[in-house]
Coordinates of N, CA and C in Angstrom, one line a residue:
M1 N 18.1 -15.2 38.9 CA 19.4 -15.1 38.2 C 19.2 -15.0 37.1
K2 N 20.1 -14.0 36.3 CA 20.2 -14.3 35.0 C 21.9 -14.8 35.4
Q3 N 21.7 -15.3 33.9 CA 23.2 -16.5 33.9 C 24.5 -15.8 32.7
L4 N 25.2 -15.6 32.9 CA 26.4 -15.3 32.6 C 26.6 -15.4 30.7
N5 N 26.9 -14.7 30.1 CA 27.2 -15.1 28.8 C 28.5 -14.8 29.6
V6 N 30.2 -15.9 29.4 CA 31.1 -15.4 29.0 C 31.0 -14.3 27.6
K7 N 30.7 -15.5 26.5 CA 30.9 -14.9 25.6 C 31.1 -13.7 24.9
K8 N 29.2 -13.7 25.3 CA 28.9 -11.7 25.0 C 29.9 -10.7 25.1
L9 N 30.4 -11.6 27.3 CA 31.4 -10.5 27.8 C 32.4 -10.6 26.8
V10 N 33.3 -11.4 26.4 CA 34.2 -11.7 26.0 C 34.9 -10.2 24.5
L11 N 33.2 -10.9 24.0 CA 33.3 -10.1 22.5 C 33.5 -8.5 22.9
L12 N 32.1 -8.5 23.8 CA 32.0 -7.3 24.9 C 34.2 -5.7 24.8
N13 N 34.0 -5.9 25.0 CA 35.3 -6.2 26.1 C 37.1 -6.3 25.3
L14 N 36.2 -7.1 24.6 CA 37.9 -7.8 23.6 C 38.5 -6.0 22.8
P15 N 37.8 -5.3 22.2 CA 38.7 -4.4 21.4 C 39.3 -3.7 22.4
Y16 N 38.9 -3.0 24.0 CA 40.0 -2.0 25.1 C 40.2 -2.8 25.6
F17 N 40.6 -4.2 25.1 CA 41.3 -5.7 25.5 C 42.7 -5.1 25.2
L18 N 42.4 -4.8 23.8 CA 42.9 -4.4 22.6 C 43.9 -3.3 22.8
L19 N 43.2 -2.4 22.7 CA 43.4 -1.2 22.9 C 45.0 -0.6 23.9
G20 N 44.0 -1.3 24.8 CA 45.0 -1.8 26.3 C 46.8 -2.2 25.8
L21 N 46.9 -3.1 24.7 CA 47.5 -3.9 25.3 C 48.8 -2.7 24.1
F22 N 48.1 -2.7 23.0 CA 48.2 -1.6 21.9 C 49.5 0.3 23.5
A23 N 48.4 0.2 23.7 CA 48.6 1.5 24.5 C 50.1 0.9 25.8
T24 N 50.3 0.1 25.7 CA 52.3 -0.7 27.0 C 52.8 -0.1 25.9
N25 N 52.7 0.0 24.4 CA 54.0 0.6 23.8 C 53.5 2.2 23.8
L26 N 52.2 2.8 23.8 CA 53.0 4.4 23.8 C 53.3 4.8 25.3
G27 N 52.8 3.8 26.5 CA 54.0 3.6 28.0 C 55.0 3.4 27.6
E28 N 55.7 3.0 26.5 CA 57.0 2.7 27.1 C 57.9 3.6 26.4
A29 N 57.2 3.8 24.4 CA 58.2 5.5 24.6 C 57.6 6.7 25.2
W30 N 56.9 6.6 26.1 CA 57.4 7.9 27.3 C 57.9 7.2 27.9
R31 N 58.1 6.0 28.4 CA 59.0 5.8 29.9 C 60.9 5.9 29.4
L32 N 60.6 5.2 28.0 CA 62.2 5.7 27.5 C 62.6 6.9 26.5
A33 N 61.7 7.9 27.0 CA 62.1 9.7 26.4 C 62.4 9.8 27.7
T34 N 63.1 11.2 27.3 CA 63.7 11.4 28.2 C 63.8 13.0 28.0
G35 N 64.8 14.1 28.8 CA 64.4 15.7 29.0 C 63.6 16.1 30.7
A36 N 64.5 16.8 30.7 CA 64.1 17.9 32.0 C 62.6 18.3 32.4
D37 N 62.4 18.8 31.5 CA 60.9 19.5 31.4 C 59.6 18.0 30.9
A38 N 58.1 18.6 30.7 CA 56.8 17.9 30.0 C 57.8 18.2 28.6
S39 N 57.9 18.9 27.8 CA 58.3 19.8 26.6 C 59.3 18.3 26.1
A40 N 60.4 19.3 26.5 CA 61.7 18.0 26.0 C 61.1 16.9 26.3
K41 N 60.6 16.1 27.3 CA 59.9 15.2 27.5 C 59.0 14.7 26.2
M42 N 58.8 15.7 25.6 CA 56.9 15.5 24.9 C 57.5 15.0 23.2
L43 N 59.2 16.8 23.1 CA 59.7 15.9 21.6 C 60.4 14.8 22.2
S44 N 61.3 14.3 23.0 CA 61.1 12.6 23.0 C 60.6 12.0 22.2
F45 N 59.9 12.2 23.0 CA 58.5 10.7 23.1 C 58.3 10.3 21.4
F46 N 59.0 11.6 21.0 CA 58.5 11.5 19.8 C 59.2 10.6 18.9
S47 N 60.2 10.7 18.9 CA 61.1 10.2 18.7 C 61.5 8.6 19.0
T48 N 61.3 8.2 20.3 CA 61.5 7.2 20.8 C 59.5 6.1 20.3
L49 N 59.2 7.0 19.9 CA 57.5 6.3 19.2 C 57.7 5.3 18.2
P50 N 58.2 5.6 17.8 CA 58.6 4.7 15.7 C 59.4 3.2 17.0
V51 N 60.6 3.9 17.9 CA 61.2 2.3 18.1 C 60.5 1.6 18.9
A52 N 59.4 2.0 20.2 CA 58.5 1.5 20.8 C 57.0 1.3 19.7
L53 N 56.7 1.5 18.8 CA 56.5 0.8 18.0 C 56.2 0.2 16.9
G54 N 57.8 -0.3 17.2 CA 58.2 -1.6 15.4 C 58.5 -2.7 16.5
S55 N 57.2 -3.6 17.4 CA 57.5 -4.0 17.2 C 56.0 -4.2 17.6
W56 N 55.3 -5.1 17.1 CA 54.2 -5.9 17.7 C 53.4 -6.4 18.9
W57 N 54.6 -7.1 19.0 CA 54.3 -7.3 20.9 C 54.5 -5.4 21.6
P58 N 53.0 -6.1 22.2 CA 53.2 -5.3 23.5 C 54.4 -4.8 24.8
S59 N 54.9 -4.5 25.2 CA 55.6 -3.4 26.4 C 54.9 -4.8 28.1
L60 N 56.1 -5.6 28.8 CA 55.6 -6.3 29.9 C 56.0 -5.7 31.1
H61 N 56.4 -4.7 30.9 CA 57.0 -3.4 32.1 C 56.0 -2.9 32.6
P62 N 56.3 -3.0 33.8 CA 54.9 -2.9 35.0 C 54.8 -1.3 35.1
L63 N 54.8 -0.9 34.5 CA 54.8 1.2 33.7 C 53.6 1.0 33.6
D64 N 54.2 0.2 31.8 CA 53.6 0.3 30.3 C 52.0 -0.3 30.6
L65 N 52.3 -1.5 31.6 CA 51.0 -2.6 32.2 C 50.1 -1.6 32.5
A66 N 51.1 -0.5 33.5 CA 49.6 0.2 33.5 C 49.4 1.0 33.2
V67 N 49.8 1.5 32.1 CA 48.8 3.1 31.5 C 48.4 2.2 30.2
G68 N 48.5 0.4 29.6 CA 47.4 0.3 29.1 C 46.3 -0.4 29.4
L69 N 46.7 -0.5 31.1 CA 44.9 -0.8 31.9 C 44.9 0.6 31.9
C70 N 45.3 1.4 32.3 CA 44.1 3.0 32.4 C 43.6 3.3 30.7
C71 N 44.4 2.8 30.0 CA 43.9 3.6 29.1 C 42.8 2.6 28.1
G72 N 42.7 1.1 28.6 CA 41.8 0.6 28.4 C 40.3 0.4 28.8
A73 N 40.6 1.0 30.4 CA 39.5 0.7 31.2 C 38.7 2.3 31.7
G74 N 39.6 3.5 31.3 CA 39.2 4.1 30.9 C 38.3 4.5 30.3
L75 N 38.6 4.3 28.3 CA 37.9 4.1 27.2 C 36.1 3.3 27.0
R76 N 36.6 2.5 28.1 CA 35.4 0.9 29.1 C 34.7 2.6 29.7
L77 N 34.8 3.0 30.9 CA 34.2 3.9 31.0 C 33.4 5.1 30.4
A78 N 34.5 5.8 30.0 CA 33.4 6.7 29.0 C 32.8 6.5 28.2
V79 N 32.9 5.2 27.1 CA 31.8 4.6 27.3 C 30.5 3.5 27.6
Y80 N 31.2 3.7 28.9 CA 29.6 3.0 29.8 C 28.8 4.3 30.2
L81 N 29.2 5.0 30.5 CA 28.8 6.6 30.7 C 27.8 6.8 29.4
K82 N 28.1 7.2 28.6 CA 27.6 7.9 27.5 C 26.6 7.4 27.4
G83 N 27.1 5.6 26.9 CA 25.9 4.5 26.7 C 24.6 4.8 28.1
K84 N 25.3 4.6 29.0 CA 24.1 4.8 30.2 C 23.6 6.3 30.2
N85 N 23.9 7.0 29.2 CA 23.1 8.8 29.4 C 22.4 9.1 28.3
A86 N 22.8 8.3 27.0 CA 21.6 8.9 26.3 C 20.6 8.2 25.8
K87 N 20.1 8.7 25.2 CA 18.4 9.6 24.7 C 17.9 8.4 24.5
K88 N 16.7 7.9 24.7 CA 16.0 6.8 24.7 C 15.2 7.2 24.1
Y89 N 15.6 6.4 22.3 CA 14.8 6.4 21.1 C 13.9 5.2 21.3
R90 N 13.1 5.1 20.4 CA 11.7 4.3 20.2 C 12.4 3.4 18.4
H91 N 13.1 3.1 18.2 CA 13.6 2.6 17.1 C 12.1 1.8 16.4
N92 N 12.7 1.7 15.0 CA 12.0 0.9 14.7 C 9.8 1.5 14.9
V93 N 9.6 2.4 15.1 CA 9.4 3.0 16.1 C 8.8 4.4 14.5
E94 N 7.5 4.6 13.8 CA 7.7 5.9 12.6 C 6.7 6.6 13.7
Y95 N 6.9 7.7 13.3 CA 6.0 8.9 13.7 C 4.6 8.9 13.6
G96 N 4.2 9.8 14.2 CA 2.4 9.4 14.4 C 1.5 8.1 14.5
S97 N 3.1 7.0 15.2 CA 1.9 6.1 15.9 C 1.7 6.2 17.4
A98 N 1.4 7.3 17.9 CA 0.4 7.7 19.1 C -0.7 7.8 18.7
R99 N -1.3 6.9 20.3 CA -2.6 5.1 20.5 C -3.4 6.1 22.4
W100 N -3.9 6.9 22.2 CA -5.3 6.8 23.1 C -4.6 5.5 24.3
G101 N -4.2 6.4 25.8 CA -4.1 5.7 27.0 C -4.7 3.9 27.8
T102 N -4.2 3.4 27.6 CA -5.2 2.2 28.3 C -5.2 2.3 29.7
H103 N -6.6 1.2 30.2 CA -5.7 0.8 31.3 C -5.0 0.9 32.1
E104 N -3.8 -0.4 31.6 CA -2.7 -0.9 31.9 C -0.9 -0.2 32.0
D105 N -1.9 0.7 31.1 CA -1.0 2.1 30.9 C -0.4 2.9 32.2
I106 N -2.3 3.5 33.3 CA -2.5 5.2 34.2 C -2.2 3.5 35.9
A107 N -2.2 2.7 34.9 CA -2.8 1.7 36.4 C -1.2 1.9 37.4
P108 N -0.7 1.5 37.1 CA 0.7 2.3 37.6 C 1.0 3.5 38.4
Y109 N -0.5 3.7 38.9 CA 0.6 5.6 38.9 C -1.1 5.1 40.1
I110 N -1.6 4.1 39.8 CA -3.5 4.0 40.2 C -3.2 3.5 42.1
D111 N -3.3 4.1 43.4 CA -3.5 3.5 44.2 C -4.5 2.1 45.1
P112 N -4.1 1.0 44.6 CA -5.6 0.8 45.0 C -6.0 0.4 46.2
V113 N -6.0 1.3 47.1 CA -7.6 1.9 47.9 C -7.9 3.3 47.6
F114 N -8.6 3.1 47.0 CA -9.7 4.1 45.9 C -9.0 5.8 46.9
Q115 N -9.2 5.8 47.9 CA -8.9 6.6 49.2 C -8.3 7.3 49.0
N116 N -6.9 6.9 49.0 CA -5.7 7.3 48.9 C -5.3 7.9 47.3
N117 N -6.0 8.1 46.3 CA -5.9 8.9 45.3 C -5.9 10.0 44.6
V118 N -5.8 10.9 44.4 CA -5.7 11.7 43.0 C -7.1 11.8 41.8
I119 N -8.2 12.2 42.6 CA -9.0 11.6 40.9 C -8.4 12.9 40.3
L120 N -8.5 11.6 38.5 CA -8.3 12.9 37.1 C -9.5 13.0 36.5
T121 N -10.2 11.8 36.9 CA -11.5 11.4 35.6 C -12.6 10.2 35.9
Q122 N -13.2 10.1 36.0 CA -13.5 9.0 36.4 C -12.7 8.3 36.1
T123 N -11.7 7.7 35.5 CA -11.2 6.5 35.5 C -9.6 6.5 35.5
E124 N -9.4 7.6 35.5 CA -7.5 8.1 35.7 C -7.6 8.2 37.5
R125 N -6.6 7.6 37.7 CA -6.5 8.6 39.8 C -4.8 8.2 39.6
L126 N -4.0 9.5 41.3 CA -2.7 9.5 40.7 C -2.4 9.2 41.9
T127 N -2.2 7.6 42.9 CA -1.8 7.9 43.9 C -1.4 9.5 44.7
M128 N -1.7 9.0 46.2 CA -1.2 10.3 47.1 C 0.5 9.9 47.6
S129 N 0.6 9.1 47.3 CA 2.6 8.7 47.5 C 3.3 9.1 47.0
S130 N 4.1 10.2 48.2 CA 5.1 10.4 47.2 C 6.4 9.3 46.8
R131 N 6.2 8.3 47.6 CA 7.0 6.9 47.5 C 6.1 5.7 46.8
P132 N 6.1 5.5 45.9 CA 5.3 4.5 45.0 C 6.6 3.0 45.2
K133 N 6.1 2.1 45.6 CA 7.2 1.3 45.0 C 8.0 0.7 43.7
N134 N 7.8 1.4 42.8 CA 9.0 1.7 41.6 C 8.8 2.4 41.8
P135 N 9.8 3.8 42.4 CA 10.6 5.5 42.4 C 10.5 5.4 40.6
K136 N 10.1 4.4 39.8 CA 10.4 5.6 38.4 C 8.0 5.8 38.2
Y137 N 7.7 6.4 38.7 CA 5.5 5.8 38.7 C 6.5 7.2 39.5
A138 N 6.3 8.0 40.2 CA 6.2 8.6 41.4 C 6.0 10.4 41.2
R139 N 5.2 10.6 40.9 CA 4.4 11.9 39.6 C 4.5 13.3 40.7
N140 N 4.0 14.1 40.5 CA 4.4 15.2 40.8 C 2.1 15.7 41.5
K141 N 2.3 15.6 43.0 CA 0.8 16.0 42.8 C -0.1 17.1 43.1
N142 N 0.7 17.8 42.2 CA 0.1 19.5 40.8 C -1.7 18.5 40.0
V143 N -2.6 19.6 40.0 CA -2.8 19.7 39.3 C -3.7 20.9 38.5
L144 N -3.2 21.2 37.5 CA -4.3 22.7 37.2 C -5.3 21.9 36.3
V145 N -6.4 22.1 36.4 CA -8.2 22.6 35.6 C -8.5 23.8 35.1
I146 N -8.4 24.1 34.3 CA -8.5 24.9 33.4 C -10.6 24.7 32.0
G147 N -10.6 25.7 32.6 CA -12.2 25.3 31.8 C -13.2 26.7 32.1
G148 N -13.9 26.7 31.6 CA -14.5 29.2 32.0 C -16.0 29.2 33.0
S149 N -16.2 29.8 32.5 CA -17.8 29.5 34.5 C -18.9 28.5 33.9
G150 N -18.7 28.1 35.2 CA -19.6 27.3 34.6 C -19.4 25.8 34.0
S151 N -18.2 25.5 34.1 CA -17.7 24.3 33.6 C -17.2 22.8 34.3
G152 N -17.7 23.0 35.6 CA -18.1 22.4 36.4 C -16.7 21.9 37.1
K153 N -15.3 22.3 37.4 CA -14.6 22.0 37.7 C -14.4 22.5 39.1
T154 N -15.7 22.7 40.0 CA -15.4 22.9 40.9 C -16.7 21.8 41.3
R155 N -17.5 21.4 40.5 CA -18.3 20.2 40.7 C -18.0 18.6 40.1
F156 N -16.8 18.8 39.7 CA -16.9 17.3 39.1 C -15.4 17.3 39.4
W157 N -14.3 17.5 39.6 CA -12.9 17.7 40.4 C -12.9 18.3 41.5
L158 N -13.1 19.8 42.6 CA -12.6 20.1 43.6 C -13.6 18.6 44.2
K159 N -15.0 19.1 44.7 CA -15.2 18.8 45.0 C -15.2 16.9 45.7
P160 N -15.4 16.1 44.3 CA -14.6 15.2 44.6 C -13.2 15.3 45.9
N161 N -11.9 15.5 44.9 CA -11.5 15.7 45.9 C -11.4 15.5 46.7
L162 N -12.4 17.2 47.4 CA -12.3 16.7 49.1 C -12.4 16.2 49.6
M163 N -13.4 15.4 49.0 CA -14.7 14.1 49.5 C -13.2 12.6 49.5
Q164 N -12.2 13.0 49.4 CA -11.1 11.8 49.4 C -10.8 11.3 50.6
M165 N -10.3 13.0 51.5 CA -10.4 13.2 52.4 C -9.0 12.8 53.1
H166 N -8.3 12.3 52.5 CA -6.5 12.1 52.3 C -5.7 13.1 52.8
S167 N -5.8 14.4 53.4 CA -4.7 15.1 54.1 C -5.8 16.4 53.9
S168 N -4.8 17.6 54.1 CA -5.6 18.7 54.5 C -4.8 19.1 53.7
Y169 N -5.7 20.8 53.7 CA -6.7 21.3 52.3 C -6.7 22.8 53.3
V170 N -6.2 23.6 51.5 CA -6.2 25.1 52.2 C -7.0 24.3 51.2
V171 N -8.1 25.4 50.5 CA -9.2 26.1 49.5 C -9.8 27.5 49.5
T172 N -9.1 27.8 48.5 CA -10.3 28.9 48.2 C -11.4 29.7 47.8
D173 N -12.3 30.4 48.5 CA -13.8 30.2 47.7 C -14.9 30.7 47.9
P174 N -14.2 31.6 47.2 CA -14.7 33.3 45.9 C -16.2 33.2 46.5
K175 N -16.8 32.3 45.3 CA -18.1 32.6 45.4 C -19.2 31.7 46.8
G176 N -17.6 31.6 48.0 CA -18.8 31.4 49.4 C -19.3 29.4 49.4
T177 N -19.7 29.1 48.0 CA -20.0 27.5 48.8 C -19.6 26.4 49.0
I178 N -18.3 26.2 48.8 CA -17.6 25.3 48.8 C -17.4 25.5 50.3
L179 N -17.7 25.8 50.9 CA -17.6 26.0 52.9 C -19.3 25.4 53.3
V180 N -20.2 26.5 52.6 CA -21.3 25.3 52.5 C -21.8 23.9 52.4
E181 N -21.1 24.0 51.5 CA -21.6 23.0 51.0 C -21.2 21.2 51.0
C182 N -19.5 21.8 51.9 CA -18.9 20.4 52.6 C -18.3 20.7 53.8
G183 N -18.4 21.6 54.1 CA -18.2 22.4 55.3 C -18.2 21.2 56.5
K184 N -19.9 20.5 56.9 CA -19.4 19.6 58.1 C -19.1 18.3 57.3
M185 N -19.1 18.3 56.0 CA -18.5 16.7 55.6 C -17.5 16.7 56.1
L186 N -16.6 18.3 56.0 CA -14.8 17.7 56.6 C -14.8 18.3 57.8
Q187 N -16.1 19.2 58.7 CA -16.2 18.8 60.0 C -16.2 16.8 60.7
R188 N -16.9 16.0 59.9 CA -16.7 15.0 60.6 C -15.9 14.3 60.2
G189 N -14.8 14.6 59.1 CA -13.9 13.7 59.1 C -14.3 11.8 58.3
A190 N -13.1 12.1 58.2 CA -13.2 10.8 56.8 C -14.4 9.7 57.5
P191 N -14.6 8.8 56.9 CA -15.5 7.8 58.1 C -14.6 6.7 57.7
K192 N -15.0 6.1 58.6 CA -14.3 5.1 59.5 C -15.0 3.4 58.2
L193 N -13.2 3.0 57.9 CA -13.3 2.2 57.2 C -13.7 0.4 58.1
G194 N -14.1 -0.7 57.1 CA -13.6 -1.6 57.8 C -12.9 -2.4 57.0
K195 N -13.1 -4.1 57.5 CA -12.1 -4.8 57.1 C -11.8 -5.4 55.2
D196 N -12.9 -4.5 55.1 CA -13.4 -5.2 53.9 C -13.0 -3.8 52.8
G197 N -13.1 -2.5 53.6 CA -12.4 -1.2 52.7 C -13.8 -0.6 52.4
K198 N -15.3 -1.2 52.8 CA -16.2 -0.2 52.8 C -16.2 1.1 54.1
P199 N -16.8 2.3 53.8 CA -17.9 2.7 55.2 C -18.3 1.8 55.9
V200 N -18.0 1.8 57.5 CA -18.5 1.4 58.5 C -20.5 1.8 58.6
K201 N -21.4 1.3 58.9 CA -22.4 2.1 59.0 C -23.3 2.2 60.8
D202 N -23.6 2.4 60.5 CA -24.1 2.2 62.8 C -25.6 1.8 62.7
K203 N -26.4 1.4 63.7 CA -27.6 0.4 63.4 C -28.8 1.7 62.5
H204 N -28.2 2.9 62.3 CA -28.8 3.7 61.7 C -29.0 3.5 60.9
G205 N -28.1 2.8 59.8 CA -27.2 2.4 58.4 C -26.3 4.1 57.9
K206 N -26.4 4.5 59.6 CA -25.7 6.0 58.7 C -24.2 5.0 58.9
I207 N -23.6 6.3 57.8 CA -21.6 6.2 57.6 C -21.7 6.9 58.9
V208 N -20.6 5.9 59.7 CA -19.7 6.6 60.2 C -18.6 7.0 60.0

């Protein structure tokens, strides 16, 4: 558990505290202002403002303290929300600092169980889990593969992912070859895995 840094906390919130104390004088000016409606009270407010600001001491009247508290807390909340929604910049990193990704970069997105992944490349995979332990690593499972005729879209991407057999599939087969080549495998279903995670084989050496 992180230790509370009291000094840092005080320094961060001191400006809002001082603003709140100053705002008590504004609350005093508004309280002393007279008028039957808002416009008349506003005109009177500007005439009582110099009186309220005549002293550097904050007003300790409960209503004035409430105004100061609202002003100080409101500004602190506004700064907090602005900082929370601020864009994330890579400070002190120059343009042109792009690099090739490493295994450490893709590792959080890969399921430890090989069969529970979408195969992207020989070394990159994407977990099928829609709720990983860390939500920031959740990704859409849609994959767009672009390539000309004979470039290996079916052979090197579709078939390996069909062989994962981790979910249900809807496959368009315009050439009529996928059903012939993968149908029997899908009919048998996913292989039974042992405790070591490897497929179980029968006495003849065939995968169960």
